[in-house]
């Protein structure tokens, strides 16, 4: 009996040694594969023909630097499907080692414990300095003070200006430190009935909402966790009042984007990505070709600054990744390598998340390519300031639903002539109770 | 309610647990597939608070662990039932396996504990069964899913159930809850079986114990009676011996003395008139006296110590010493330079009694641990010395049997002296009647 047991024991030990050796040999012969999650096209809902250029370049460089490591990605996932695709990978337990993270998904993924906390990796990497990133961009990837994702590409919101219209009406393009009053002054003089049919057909603004006004007036709508809201804050009240004042100029007419495209609106907020797409070939002939236009900062309110919302595309590492060190290297190559980040200006529509790249001479050269020499090019030092000072939209779970609720009510103020203060008090109450549900 | 009943309960429990353990793993795996097929993953993870890391891995691990538990159960129940070392190690293995299983399932089902504890309770000693029952309930409560979710990120089967429509949800939740409750009920049933069985054994033990104490009492009574009987018998023996002595004295000594007395009276009357006849008469009296002495000797010989009757003096002494040392801690050294210790009965008796009395004194009064007995012949006398290493005796009293000893020795015209330094010494010199004979 005892002999039998010893034999069985030895056999088990032998079998496990063989298994272990086999596994090691298998590992050696089969290269490590890093899964990369990405979507095709632009994160900023603009056309992008070069979505794989940077990715392929990064992968080629990474594979050259790390022999035996392959990076694999699934191509052809559109941005609209990406969130679903990523969620499916998470559910079936095949979360890509490194992946683009949509800002709407970020909070949920962190709270589901899907993304790796990058603080330790960043601290242990002496070649990595978080200060090199724009604070705004970096903060987008933070959750309760910890870094769960790094920024890859960032896009601030800018004010599109119809230069032809302004010049025609005798105005110059405003300076970058212009104010609400400057804007209202121009809008009130521009809003006209040109063909004298009793309906206004030239407008001051389009799509400029109370929210843009609130950002540039220093207002904060929610706390970080989405437990509190501040709709009755004086700065919010002033913003809504300003938006109402602008909207009143249009005498109840709805100003759609078509009117801006047709050249009948002076100002419209759009993203830097729109600017980059439609300012350069081939898309420059598609839109806004009948008038000259440019981008400037948004006007500052009495208590705020010339700031606007900044959107950032994030990349994160999966918590269950088996090759975190390699994943970190790949993530760093995407987000921290100066050449790759400069490629964002070349092949994408956003701006680099590294301060040194966005404010560099090379970036300026790329930005001025393809534009008419007579036109003014957006100043990359201005861009630098706009990104650094930019505002990040809250990311808590109920944010979108809450904003739909609030916006519906505020739109009623703008159209129905309701009292601003008392309506905001009601909104405040409703939103609080919704947040506490 | 025997082992068969408990066996059935165990099988039912095994089936319930196999179903209940595999249900979350299989259900989560299938639902995940379904969610992906219908492209509802994003909205699904938007509603959940935690998700399992790898549903396929969970499914495979769960089935593997279940197989481990099953194999362990079968081996324990049918192959190595008698080997307690295997039984206990397999129970420990079951406990560890079930802990891993609960962790893999994120405590969505922890009823497997009851299965493990039912087995433990079945095999452990009766005294600790209760402890294990309480332990099972305690761990079950502590590993409650809702309770643990407060502090830990645990995926919940309810999130996956909520993916289905309300009607299916009710069936799924109901079914799973029924399984869990059934498992608890069967466990309670099992405990009741075990407790009842244990109760039966206790009652039996109590019954046997009461019978035992009754028998014990009876035995004590019988012992007491026996003691009384022995006393009576001893007294009867003494009376019988006295009667025999009285008869002996009456028959021999009385007869002889009466004859002698009558003969001497006749001689007294005849001595002056007929000295010749008187002389003859006296010769007759002398013969009668000698016969009487013989008779007395015979009577006395019947009163001699047993050992002396049966054995030679030396053997008797050795036997006596052996008896003494066997009942005490003391050592007795016996030395005798005379090869053949064969004396008259009265001499042998005296020597025997002196040695016996001296040793008794040395042990009782001297508290001696070593006693030396030497017998040697010197100038046709026997030197008898009994030396001990006890505390001795400064104030000699002739009460400790020494008086008796002295009388015996004096009767044989011998001398005895006592010395009390370095223990106690009895030194007796007995003139032996070598060749002296009475007939």
Short mmCIF file of C-alpha atoms in Angstrom, two decimals, chain A residues 31-37 59 62-63 69-73 96-98 321-331:
data_model
loop_
_atom_site.label_atom_id
_atom_site.label_comp_id
_atom_site.label_asym_id
_atom_site.label_seq_id
_atom_site.Cartn_x
_atom_site.Cartn_y
_atom_site.Cartn_z
CA UNK A 31 5.33 34.93 -29.12
CA UNK A 32 3.48 37.07 -26.66
CA UNK A 33 0.45 38.72 -28.21
CA UNK A 34 -0.77 42.03 -26.89
CA UNK A 35 -4.36 42.81 -27.75
CA UNK A 36 -5.07 46.42 -28.65
CA UNK A 37 -8.62 47.76 -28.65
CA UNK A 59 2.70 48.76 -33.64
CA UNK A 62 6.77 48.58 -30.79
CA UNK A 63 7.26 45.17 -32.37
CA UNK A 69 5.95 40.44 -28.99
CA UNK A 70 3.07 40.92 -31.39
CA UNK A 71 0.33 43.49 -31.15
CA UNK A 72 -3.03 42.49 -32.49
CA UNK A 73 -6.08 44.67 -33.06
CA UNK A 96 -7.77 43.99 -24.61
CA UNK A 97 -4.45 44.62 -22.87
CA UNK A 98 -4.33 48.21 -24.09
CA UNK A 321 -3.65 41.80 -18.69
CA UNK A 322 -0.92 39.17 -18.32
CA UNK A 323 1.80 41.43 -19.71
CA UNK A 324 1.34 44.68 -17.88
CA UNK A 325 4.94 45.82 -18.32
CA UNK A 326 4.68 45.43 -22.08
CA UNK A 327 1.23 47.02 -22.05
CA UNK A 328 2.67 49.99 -20.18
CA UNK A 329 5.44 50.32 -22.77
CA UNK A 330 2.87 50.25 -25.58
CA UNK A 331 0.65 52.74 -23.80
#
